[in-house]
Short mmCIF file of C-alpha atoms in Angstrom, two decimals:
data_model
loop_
_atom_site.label_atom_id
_atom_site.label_comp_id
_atom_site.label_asym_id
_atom_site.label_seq_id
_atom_site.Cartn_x
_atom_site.Cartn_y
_atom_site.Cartn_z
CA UNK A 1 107.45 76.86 95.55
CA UNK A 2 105.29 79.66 96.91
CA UNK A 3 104.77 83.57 97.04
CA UNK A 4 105.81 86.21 99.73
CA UNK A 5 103.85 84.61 102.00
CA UNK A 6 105.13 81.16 102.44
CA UNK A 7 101.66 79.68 102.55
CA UNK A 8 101.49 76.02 104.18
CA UNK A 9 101.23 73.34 102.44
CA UNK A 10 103.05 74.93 99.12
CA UNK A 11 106.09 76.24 101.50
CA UNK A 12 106.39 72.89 102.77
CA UNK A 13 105.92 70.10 99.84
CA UNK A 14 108.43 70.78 97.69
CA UNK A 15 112.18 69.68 97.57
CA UNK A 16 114.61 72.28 96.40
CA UNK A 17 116.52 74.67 98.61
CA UNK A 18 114.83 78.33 97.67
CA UNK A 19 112.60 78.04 100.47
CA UNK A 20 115.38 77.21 102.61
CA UNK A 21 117.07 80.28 101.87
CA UNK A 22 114.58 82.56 101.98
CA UNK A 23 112.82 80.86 105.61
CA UNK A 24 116.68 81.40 107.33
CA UNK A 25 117.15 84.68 105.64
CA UNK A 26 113.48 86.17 107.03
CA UNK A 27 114.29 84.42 110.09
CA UNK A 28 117.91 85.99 110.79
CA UNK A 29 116.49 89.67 109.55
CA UNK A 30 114.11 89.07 112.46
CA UNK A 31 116.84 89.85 115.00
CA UNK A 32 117.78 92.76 113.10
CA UNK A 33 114.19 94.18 113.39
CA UNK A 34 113.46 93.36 116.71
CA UNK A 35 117.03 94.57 117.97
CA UNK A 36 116.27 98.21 116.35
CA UNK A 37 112.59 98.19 117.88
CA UNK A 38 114.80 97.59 121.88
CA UNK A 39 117.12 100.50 120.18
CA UNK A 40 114.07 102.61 119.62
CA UNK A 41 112.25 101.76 123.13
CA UNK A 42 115.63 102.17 125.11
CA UNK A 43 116.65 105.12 123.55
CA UNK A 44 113.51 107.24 124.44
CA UNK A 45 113.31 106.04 127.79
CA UNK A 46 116.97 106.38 128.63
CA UNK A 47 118.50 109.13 126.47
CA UNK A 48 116.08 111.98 125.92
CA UNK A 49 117.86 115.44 126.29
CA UNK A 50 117.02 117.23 129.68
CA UNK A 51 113.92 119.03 129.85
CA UNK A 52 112.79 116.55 127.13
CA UNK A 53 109.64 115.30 129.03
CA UNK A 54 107.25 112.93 127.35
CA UNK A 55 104.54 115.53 126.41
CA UNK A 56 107.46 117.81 124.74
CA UNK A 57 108.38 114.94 122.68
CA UNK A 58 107.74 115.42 118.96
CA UNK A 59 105.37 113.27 117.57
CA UNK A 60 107.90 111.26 115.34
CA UNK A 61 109.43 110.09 118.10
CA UNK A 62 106.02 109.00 119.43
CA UNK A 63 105.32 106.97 116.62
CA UNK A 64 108.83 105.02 116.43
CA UNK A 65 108.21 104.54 119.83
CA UNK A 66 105.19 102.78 119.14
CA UNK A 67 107.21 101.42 115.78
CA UNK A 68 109.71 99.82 118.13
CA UNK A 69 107.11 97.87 120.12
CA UNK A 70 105.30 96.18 117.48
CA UNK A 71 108.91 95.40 116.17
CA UNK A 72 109.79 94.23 119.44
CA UNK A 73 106.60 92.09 120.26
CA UNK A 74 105.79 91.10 116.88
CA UNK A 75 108.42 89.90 114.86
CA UNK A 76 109.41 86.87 116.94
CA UNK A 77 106.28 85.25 116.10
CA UNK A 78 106.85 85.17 112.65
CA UNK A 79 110.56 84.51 113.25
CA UNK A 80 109.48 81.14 115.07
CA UNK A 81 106.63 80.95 111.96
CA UNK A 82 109.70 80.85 109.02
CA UNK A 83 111.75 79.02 111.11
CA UNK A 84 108.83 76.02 111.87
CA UNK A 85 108.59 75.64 107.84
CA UNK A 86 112.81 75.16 107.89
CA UNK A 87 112.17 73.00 110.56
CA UNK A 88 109.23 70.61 108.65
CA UNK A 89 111.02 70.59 105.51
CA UNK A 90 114.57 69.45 107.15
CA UNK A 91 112.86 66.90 109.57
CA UNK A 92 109.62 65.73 107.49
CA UNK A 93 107.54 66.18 111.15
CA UNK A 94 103.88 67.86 110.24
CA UNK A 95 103.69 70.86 111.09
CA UNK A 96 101.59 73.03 108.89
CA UNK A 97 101.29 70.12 106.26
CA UNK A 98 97.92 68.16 106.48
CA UNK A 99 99.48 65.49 104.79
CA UNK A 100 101.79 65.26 107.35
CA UNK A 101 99.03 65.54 110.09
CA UNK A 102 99.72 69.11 110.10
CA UNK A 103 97.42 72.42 110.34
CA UNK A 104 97.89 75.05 107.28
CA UNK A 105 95.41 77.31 108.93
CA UNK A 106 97.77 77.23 112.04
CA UNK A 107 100.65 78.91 109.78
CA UNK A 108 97.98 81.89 108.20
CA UNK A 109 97.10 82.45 111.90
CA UNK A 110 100.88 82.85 112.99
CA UNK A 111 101.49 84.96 109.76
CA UNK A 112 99.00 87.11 109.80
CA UNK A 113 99.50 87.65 113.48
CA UNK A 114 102.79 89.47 112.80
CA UNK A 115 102.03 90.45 109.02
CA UNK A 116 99.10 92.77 109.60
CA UNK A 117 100.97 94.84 112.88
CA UNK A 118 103.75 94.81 110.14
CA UNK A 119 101.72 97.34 108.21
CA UNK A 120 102.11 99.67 110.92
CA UNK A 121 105.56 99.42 110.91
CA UNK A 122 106.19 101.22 107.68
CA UNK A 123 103.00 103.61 108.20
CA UNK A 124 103.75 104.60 112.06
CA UNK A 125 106.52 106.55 111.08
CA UNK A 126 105.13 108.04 108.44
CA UNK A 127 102.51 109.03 110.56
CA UNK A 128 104.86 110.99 112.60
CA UNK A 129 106.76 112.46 109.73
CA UNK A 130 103.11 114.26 108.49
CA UNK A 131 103.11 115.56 112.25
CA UNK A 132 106.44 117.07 112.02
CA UNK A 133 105.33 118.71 108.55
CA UNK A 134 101.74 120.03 108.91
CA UNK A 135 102.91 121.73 112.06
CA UNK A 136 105.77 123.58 110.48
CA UNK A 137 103.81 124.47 107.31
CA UNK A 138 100.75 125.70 109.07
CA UNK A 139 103.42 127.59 111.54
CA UNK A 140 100.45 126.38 114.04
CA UNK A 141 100.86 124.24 117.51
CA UNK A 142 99.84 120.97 116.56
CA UNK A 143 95.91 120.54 117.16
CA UNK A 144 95.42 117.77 119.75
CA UNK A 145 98.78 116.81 120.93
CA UNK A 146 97.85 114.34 123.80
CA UNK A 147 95.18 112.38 121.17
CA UNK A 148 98.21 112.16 118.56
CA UNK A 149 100.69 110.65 120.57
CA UNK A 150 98.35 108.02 122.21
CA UNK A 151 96.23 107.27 118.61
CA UNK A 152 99.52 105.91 117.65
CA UNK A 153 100.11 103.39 120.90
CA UNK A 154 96.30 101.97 120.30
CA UNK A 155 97.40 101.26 117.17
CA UNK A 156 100.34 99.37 117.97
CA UNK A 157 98.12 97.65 120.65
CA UNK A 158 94.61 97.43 118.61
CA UNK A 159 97.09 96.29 115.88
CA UNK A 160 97.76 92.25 117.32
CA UNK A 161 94.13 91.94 117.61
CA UNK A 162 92.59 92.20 113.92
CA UNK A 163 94.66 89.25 112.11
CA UNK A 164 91.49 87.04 111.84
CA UNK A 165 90.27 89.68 108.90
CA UNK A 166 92.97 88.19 106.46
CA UNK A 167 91.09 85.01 107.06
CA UNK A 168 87.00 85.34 106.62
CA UNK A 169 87.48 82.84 103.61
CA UNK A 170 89.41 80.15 105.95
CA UNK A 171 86.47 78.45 107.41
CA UNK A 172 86.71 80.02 110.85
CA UNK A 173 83.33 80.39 112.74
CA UNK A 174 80.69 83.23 112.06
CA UNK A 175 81.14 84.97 115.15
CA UNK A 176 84.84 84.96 115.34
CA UNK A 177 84.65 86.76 112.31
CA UNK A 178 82.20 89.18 113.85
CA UNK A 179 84.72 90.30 116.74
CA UNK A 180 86.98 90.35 114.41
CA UNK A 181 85.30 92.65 112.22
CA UNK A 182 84.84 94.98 115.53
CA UNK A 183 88.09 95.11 116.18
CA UNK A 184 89.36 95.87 112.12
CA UNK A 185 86.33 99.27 112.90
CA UNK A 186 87.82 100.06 115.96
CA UNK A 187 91.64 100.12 114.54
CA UNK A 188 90.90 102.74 112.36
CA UNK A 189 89.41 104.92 115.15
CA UNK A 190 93.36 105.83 116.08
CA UNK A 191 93.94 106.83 112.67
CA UNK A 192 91.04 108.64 111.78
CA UNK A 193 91.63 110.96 114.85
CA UNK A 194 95.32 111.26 113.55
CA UNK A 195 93.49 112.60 110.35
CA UNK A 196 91.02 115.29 112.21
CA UNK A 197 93.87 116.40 113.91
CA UNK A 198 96.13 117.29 111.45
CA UNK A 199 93.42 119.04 109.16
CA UNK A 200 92.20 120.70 112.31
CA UNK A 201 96.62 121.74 112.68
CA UNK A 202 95.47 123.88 109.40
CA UNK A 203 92.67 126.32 111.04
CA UNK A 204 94.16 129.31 112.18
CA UNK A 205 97.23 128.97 110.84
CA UNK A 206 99.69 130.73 108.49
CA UNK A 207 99.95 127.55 106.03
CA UNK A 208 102.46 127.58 103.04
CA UNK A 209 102.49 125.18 99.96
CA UNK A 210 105.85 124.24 99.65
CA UNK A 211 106.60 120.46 98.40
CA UNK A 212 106.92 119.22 101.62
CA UNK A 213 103.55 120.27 102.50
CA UNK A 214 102.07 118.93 98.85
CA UNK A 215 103.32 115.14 99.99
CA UNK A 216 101.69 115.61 103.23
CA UNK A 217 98.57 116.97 102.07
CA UNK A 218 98.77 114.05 99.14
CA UNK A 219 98.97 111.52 102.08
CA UNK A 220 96.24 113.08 104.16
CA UNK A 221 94.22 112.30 100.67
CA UNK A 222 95.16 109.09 99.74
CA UNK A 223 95.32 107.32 103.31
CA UNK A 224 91.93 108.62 103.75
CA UNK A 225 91.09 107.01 100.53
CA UNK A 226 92.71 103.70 101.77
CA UNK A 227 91.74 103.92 105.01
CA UNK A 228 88.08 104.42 103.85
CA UNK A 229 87.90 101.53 101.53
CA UNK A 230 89.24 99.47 104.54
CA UNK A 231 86.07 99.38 106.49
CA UNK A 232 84.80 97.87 102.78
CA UNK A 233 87.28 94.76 103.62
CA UNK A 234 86.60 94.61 107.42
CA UNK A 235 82.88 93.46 106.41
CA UNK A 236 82.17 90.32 106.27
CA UNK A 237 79.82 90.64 103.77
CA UNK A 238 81.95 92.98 101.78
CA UNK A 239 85.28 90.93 101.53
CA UNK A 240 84.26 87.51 100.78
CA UNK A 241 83.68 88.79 96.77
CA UNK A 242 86.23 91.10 97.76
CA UNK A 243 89.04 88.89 98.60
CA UNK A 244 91.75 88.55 96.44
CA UNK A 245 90.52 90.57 93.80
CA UNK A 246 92.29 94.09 92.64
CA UNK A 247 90.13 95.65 94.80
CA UNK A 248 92.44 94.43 97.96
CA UNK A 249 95.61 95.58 95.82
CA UNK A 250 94.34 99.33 95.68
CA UNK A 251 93.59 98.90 98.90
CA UNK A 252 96.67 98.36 99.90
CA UNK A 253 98.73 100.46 98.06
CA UNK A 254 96.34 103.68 98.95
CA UNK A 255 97.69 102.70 102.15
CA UNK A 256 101.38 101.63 101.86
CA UNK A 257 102.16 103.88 98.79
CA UNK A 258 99.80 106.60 99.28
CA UNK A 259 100.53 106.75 102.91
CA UNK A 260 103.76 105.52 103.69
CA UNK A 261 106.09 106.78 100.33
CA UNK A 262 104.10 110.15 100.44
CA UNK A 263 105.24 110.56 104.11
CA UNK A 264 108.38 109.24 102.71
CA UNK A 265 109.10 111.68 99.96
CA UNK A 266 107.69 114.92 102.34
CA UNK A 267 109.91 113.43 105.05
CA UNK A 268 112.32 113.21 102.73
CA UNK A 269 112.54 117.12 101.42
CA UNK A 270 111.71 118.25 104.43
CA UNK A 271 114.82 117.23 106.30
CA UNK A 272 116.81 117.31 102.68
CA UNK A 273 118.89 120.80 103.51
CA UNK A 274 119.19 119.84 106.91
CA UNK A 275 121.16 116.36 105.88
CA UNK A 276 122.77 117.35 102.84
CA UNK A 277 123.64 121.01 103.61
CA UNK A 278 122.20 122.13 99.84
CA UNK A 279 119.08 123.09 98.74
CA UNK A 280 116.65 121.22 96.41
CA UNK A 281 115.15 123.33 93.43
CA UNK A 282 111.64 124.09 95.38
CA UNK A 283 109.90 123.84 91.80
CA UNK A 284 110.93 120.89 90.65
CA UNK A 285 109.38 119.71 94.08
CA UNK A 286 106.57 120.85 93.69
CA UNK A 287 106.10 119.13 89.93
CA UNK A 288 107.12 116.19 91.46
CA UNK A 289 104.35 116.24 94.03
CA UNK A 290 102.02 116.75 91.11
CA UNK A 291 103.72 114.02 88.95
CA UNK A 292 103.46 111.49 91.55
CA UNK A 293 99.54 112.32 93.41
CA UNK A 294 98.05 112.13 89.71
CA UNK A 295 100.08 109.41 88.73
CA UNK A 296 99.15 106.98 91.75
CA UNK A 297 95.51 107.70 91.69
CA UNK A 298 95.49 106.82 87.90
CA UNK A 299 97.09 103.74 88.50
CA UNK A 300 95.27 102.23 91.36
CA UNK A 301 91.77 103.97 91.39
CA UNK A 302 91.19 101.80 88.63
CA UNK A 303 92.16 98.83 90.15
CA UNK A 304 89.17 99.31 92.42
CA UNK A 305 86.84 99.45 89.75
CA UNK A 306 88.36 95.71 88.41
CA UNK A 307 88.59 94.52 91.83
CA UNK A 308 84.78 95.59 92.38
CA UNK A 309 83.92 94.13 88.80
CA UNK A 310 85.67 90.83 89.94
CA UNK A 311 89.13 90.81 88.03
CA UNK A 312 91.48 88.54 91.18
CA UNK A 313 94.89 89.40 91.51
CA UNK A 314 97.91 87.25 91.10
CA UNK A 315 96.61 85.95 87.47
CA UNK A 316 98.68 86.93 84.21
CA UNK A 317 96.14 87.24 81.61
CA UNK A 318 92.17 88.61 82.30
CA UNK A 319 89.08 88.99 79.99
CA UNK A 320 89.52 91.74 77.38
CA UNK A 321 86.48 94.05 78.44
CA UNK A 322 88.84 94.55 81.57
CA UNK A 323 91.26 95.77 79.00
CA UNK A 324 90.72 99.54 78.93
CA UNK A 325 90.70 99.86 82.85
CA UNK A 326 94.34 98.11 82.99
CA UNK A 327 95.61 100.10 79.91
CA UNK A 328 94.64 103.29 81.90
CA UNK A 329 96.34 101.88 85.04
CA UNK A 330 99.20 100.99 82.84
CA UNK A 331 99.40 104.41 81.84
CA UNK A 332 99.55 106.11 85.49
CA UNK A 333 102.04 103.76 86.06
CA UNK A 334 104.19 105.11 83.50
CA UNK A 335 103.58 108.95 84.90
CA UNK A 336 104.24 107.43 88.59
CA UNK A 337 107.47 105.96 87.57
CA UNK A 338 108.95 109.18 86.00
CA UNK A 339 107.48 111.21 88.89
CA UNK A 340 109.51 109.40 91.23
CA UNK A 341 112.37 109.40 88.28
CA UNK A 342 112.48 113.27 88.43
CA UNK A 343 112.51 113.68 91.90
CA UNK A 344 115.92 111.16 92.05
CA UNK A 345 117.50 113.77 89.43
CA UNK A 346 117.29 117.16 91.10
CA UNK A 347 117.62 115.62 94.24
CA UNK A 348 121.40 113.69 93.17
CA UNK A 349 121.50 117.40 91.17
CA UNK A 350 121.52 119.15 94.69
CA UNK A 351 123.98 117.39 95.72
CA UNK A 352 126.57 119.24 93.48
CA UNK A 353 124.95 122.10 92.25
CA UNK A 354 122.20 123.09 95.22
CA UNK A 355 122.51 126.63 96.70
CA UNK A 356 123.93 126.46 100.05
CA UNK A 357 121.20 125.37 102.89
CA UNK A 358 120.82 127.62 105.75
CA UNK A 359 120.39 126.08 109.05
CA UNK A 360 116.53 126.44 109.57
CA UNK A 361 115.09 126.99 105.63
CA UNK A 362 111.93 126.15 106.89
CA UNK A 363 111.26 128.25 110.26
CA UNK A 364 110.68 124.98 111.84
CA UNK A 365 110.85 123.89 115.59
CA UNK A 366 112.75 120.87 116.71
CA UNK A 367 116.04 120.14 118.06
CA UNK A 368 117.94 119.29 114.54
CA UNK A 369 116.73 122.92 113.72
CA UNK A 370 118.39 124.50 116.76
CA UNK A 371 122.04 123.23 115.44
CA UNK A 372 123.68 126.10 113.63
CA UNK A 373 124.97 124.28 110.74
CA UNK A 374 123.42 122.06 108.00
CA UNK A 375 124.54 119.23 107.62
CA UNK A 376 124.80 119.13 111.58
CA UNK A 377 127.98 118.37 113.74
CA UNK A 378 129.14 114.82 113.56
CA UNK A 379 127.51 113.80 116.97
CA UNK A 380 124.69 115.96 116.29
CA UNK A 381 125.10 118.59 118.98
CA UNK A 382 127.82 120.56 119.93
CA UNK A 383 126.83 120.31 123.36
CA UNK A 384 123.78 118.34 124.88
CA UNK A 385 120.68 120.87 124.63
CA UNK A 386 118.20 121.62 127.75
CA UNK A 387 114.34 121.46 126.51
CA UNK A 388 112.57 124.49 127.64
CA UNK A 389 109.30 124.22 125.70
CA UNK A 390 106.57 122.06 124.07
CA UNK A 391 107.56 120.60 120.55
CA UNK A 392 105.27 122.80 118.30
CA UNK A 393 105.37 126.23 119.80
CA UNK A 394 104.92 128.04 116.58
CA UNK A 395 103.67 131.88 116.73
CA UNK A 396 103.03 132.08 113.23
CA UNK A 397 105.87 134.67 112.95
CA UNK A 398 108.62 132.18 111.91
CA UNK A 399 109.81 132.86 108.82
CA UNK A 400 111.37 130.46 105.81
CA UNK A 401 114.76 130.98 103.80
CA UNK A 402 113.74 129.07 100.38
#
């Protein structure tokens, strides 16, 4: 009946029962996602350790924080959204169908209303993760704490107020697409000072390359490359030929796989020994890093070339001069799948045959570090810890067992 979307009037037309499922399936996963985003809130305000102020928290928790309030104050809207189209299709009242009386328009605003602050729920985190690792890499207090930890609350906030950009095309009035324009430009103030401050982290510091560090500095690359290209889209006069074209889908994915999996993955083999208790080869990391970075960018920097030449999205054939460009994207594809391939082998290889992992490889700060065994203690601590110090006070003397 429709795509991921559930776009009024093709969610709402037909008769057979796969929209049904899939309307009450979104719809009951809402309560999971906004029950974990009151865990997240709750859990900071109620259960950090003593001594654990807010301006010694680390900056992962700062971002789920702000994670947990977009999940809290977002996702019932497109709850009620998913569970309107069940409703219209059950009881044939017009809701979002115009031949029904109903307003499709309506439905993209109440989508897009949740749909765009969901973005920032996968890339928050991730955010936070690149804080943890830049810090212990660079064996350098975090440059601009204070800016950090509040870039990534205006983002939550800035976040419910930019929908309208998803909807230039939709007929809505020249000047509410000029606020919000504004507001898309101001958005990406939070995350371009996340960006200064992390490269600013670097100055002065004693910074090491291993593959941790290689995903982070791979993110701070390709989210800058997706967060550039963003300001193309929040234009007016850039997305109209822009919209829907490839151009939006490297978009996109610069952000959500360039930024979110890369935080991912260095998230991933950063806190590796600590979880597992073994070791990952640190050179098959490293390939891996290199696998993956060259990979993406051949897949999707073409796509911005096709997008910019005109090729839209969501068609299964295009003109053959556009051939060459998706052959090459094709291609990266390939080298992006067995980058992430490799990195599943060595890391299920670990498992059995990884050297022991001592209980701070890294030199790195943090409470999980403090516990003297990796993987840690079933409840995580053997007895609650008292906080005596910021969360990044690196001398530059800490040294790594790798």
């Amino acid at each position: 009946d429709t795509g991921w979307t559930f776009y009024a009037p093709l969610s709402t037309q037909y008769s057979n029962s796969q929209v049904f499922l899939a309307t009450l399936a979104a719809f009951f996963a809402g309560f999971s996602s906004i029950l974990t985003g009151v865990n997240f809130i709750a859990t900071v305000h109620k259960m950090r350790a003593p001594g654990l102020t807010w301006f010694r928290l680390p900056l992962f928790v700062w971002a789920q924080y702000a994670t947990g309030l977009i999940m809290m104050l977002g996702t019932p809207v497109i709850a009620i959204t998913v569970f309107l189209i069940f409703f219209e299709r059950v009881t044939g009242i017009g809701i979002f169908d115009p031949a029904m009386g109903g307003d499709p328009v309506l439905f993209q605003h109440m989508f897009w209303f949740y749909s765009h602050p969901a973005v920032y729920i996968m890339i928050l985190p991730g955010f936070g993760v690149i804080s943890e690792v830049i810090a212990c890499f660079s064996k350098n207090r975090i440059f601009g704490y204070e800016f950090i930890a509040f870039s990534s609350l205006s983002i939550a906030i800035l976040g419910f107020f930019v929908w309208g950009h998803h909807m230039y095309v939709t007929g809505q009035s020249f000047y509410t697409g000029v606020v919000f324009s504004f507001l898309t430009f101001m958005v990406a103030v939070p995350s371009a000072i996340k960006v200064f401050n992390w490269t600013a982290t670097f100055w002065g510091g004693n910074v090491t390359f291993e593959a941790p560090m290689l995903y982070a500095m791979g993110f701070m690359g390709l989210f800058l490359v997706g967060g550039l290209t963003g300001l193309f889209l929040a234009a007016m006069g850039m997305d109209v030929p822009l919209h829907d074209t490839y151009f939006v889908v490297a978009h996109f994915h610069y952000v959500m796989v360039g930024g979110m999996v890369m935080a991912f993955m260095s998230g991933v083999h950063f806190w590796w020994p600590k979880m597992t208790g073994r070791m990952y080869p640190e050179s098959c990391g490293k390939i891996s890093a290199g696998l993956i970075f060259f990979g993406f960018n051949a897949t999707f920097f073409p796509q911005f070339i096709l997008g910019w030449l005109g090729m839209p999205r969501r068609y299964h054939s295009y003109p053959p001069e556009w051939a060459a460009l998706n052959v090459m994207s094709t291609a990266g594809a390939t080298l992006l799948g067995f980058g992430f391939t490799f990195a599943i082998g060595y890391f299920v290889w670990s498992l059995f045959w990884g050297r022991k992992a001592p209980a701070n490889p890294w030199g790195a700060k943090g409470l999980e570090w403090e516990e003297c065994t990796s993987p840690p203690h079933p409840h995580n601590f053997h007895e609650i810890p008292i906080v005596t110090e910021e969360a990044y006070a690196y001398t530059g003397k800490e040294t790594m067992d790798v």
